[in-house]
Amino acid sequence: AIQLTQSPSSLSTSVGDRVTIACRASQDISSALAWYQERPGEAPKLLIYDVSSLESGVPSRFSGSGSGTDFTLTISSLQPEDFATYYCQQFDSYPLTFGGGTKVEIK
Amino acid sequence: QVQLVESGGGVVQPGRSLRLSCAASKFTFSSYSMHWVRQAPGKGLEWVAVISSDGITKHHADSVKGRFTISRDNSKNTLFLQMNSLRSDDTAVYFCARDRTLIPVVPIFQHWGQGTLVTVSS
């Protein structure tokens, strides 16, 4: 199975800050990567698919980049509603796998 | 607005069985692949199983293979997860999720239910 390693596992930051979350795959997954946001008590929400395509309705402060094995989710200016846990997911092959998550907390 | 409503969770003893359901509405259920994803308390997301739109093709995670079976009833717009030989590490919230697109069939989870909690404990 393809393993996804996210870093950092958590970070403390402030409103208005730029946040970058990394996701590394154990093998080349081309562009088969998505990002999700999960707020406490809510179902996960799709943010980005195919590495950099923004899901409809998702604010443009979210962006994704990368290819092959190294990927990044960037939030350009953190808003109060962005404090949540973020997961990457590969859909290159089964079994589908998620990264371990990155919790973004208020400093 | 796509709706996915899970049910069937609860407390069950180790070794016993449970069947989860996911009632789908506001979209053409029979056209989409569907998934189960779970989340243990305080842990991350784990994909469990997928079933094709016609119910023929299925994949299960290694952690549940041989114990869990995904199925669907397109006439009733319902997805199922039959869970046998349950273990304590199966304790989790179980979400059903729908693929983002009809064609191509790409396992990206655009729509999620709110989840149903399964607790395996004696």
PDB file of N, CA and C in Angstrom, chain A residues 7 20 32 38 48 53:
ATOM      1  N   SER A   7       3.459  16.366   7.156  1.00  0.00           N
ATOM      2  CA  SER A   7       4.223  17.123   8.138  1.00  0.00           C
ATOM      3  C   SER A   7       3.876  18.606   8.023  1.00  0.00           C
ATOM      4  N   THR A  20       1.709  26.209   5.400  1.00  0.00           N
ATOM      5  CA  THR A  20       2.084  25.218   4.399  1.00  0.00           C
ATOM      6  C   THR A  20       2.134  23.843   5.049  1.00  0.00           C
ATOM      7  N   ALA A  32      -2.370  12.142  -8.552  1.00  0.00           N
ATOM      8  CA  ALA A  32      -3.553  11.531  -7.927  1.00  0.00           C
ATOM      9  C   ALA A  32      -3.620  11.845  -6.432  1.00  0.00           C
ATOM     10  N   GLU A  38     -11.149  18.834   7.958  1.00  0.00           N
ATOM     11  CA  GLU A  38     -12.105  18.282   8.911  1.00  0.00           C
ATOM     12  C   GLU A  38     -12.161  19.159  10.155  1.00  0.00           C
ATOM     13  N   ILE A  48      -9.315  20.226  -2.381  1.00  0.00           N
ATOM     14  CA  ILE A  48      -8.513  20.223  -3.594  1.00  0.00           C
ATOM     15  C   ILE A  48      -8.398  18.799  -4.112  1.00  0.00           C
ATOM     16  N   SER A  53      -6.460  21.390  -8.230  1.00  0.00           N
ATOM     17  CA  SER A  53      -7.785  21.848  -8.661  1.00  0.00           C
ATOM     18  C   SER A  53      -8.647  22.140  -7.446  1.00  0.00           C
TER      19      SER A  53
END
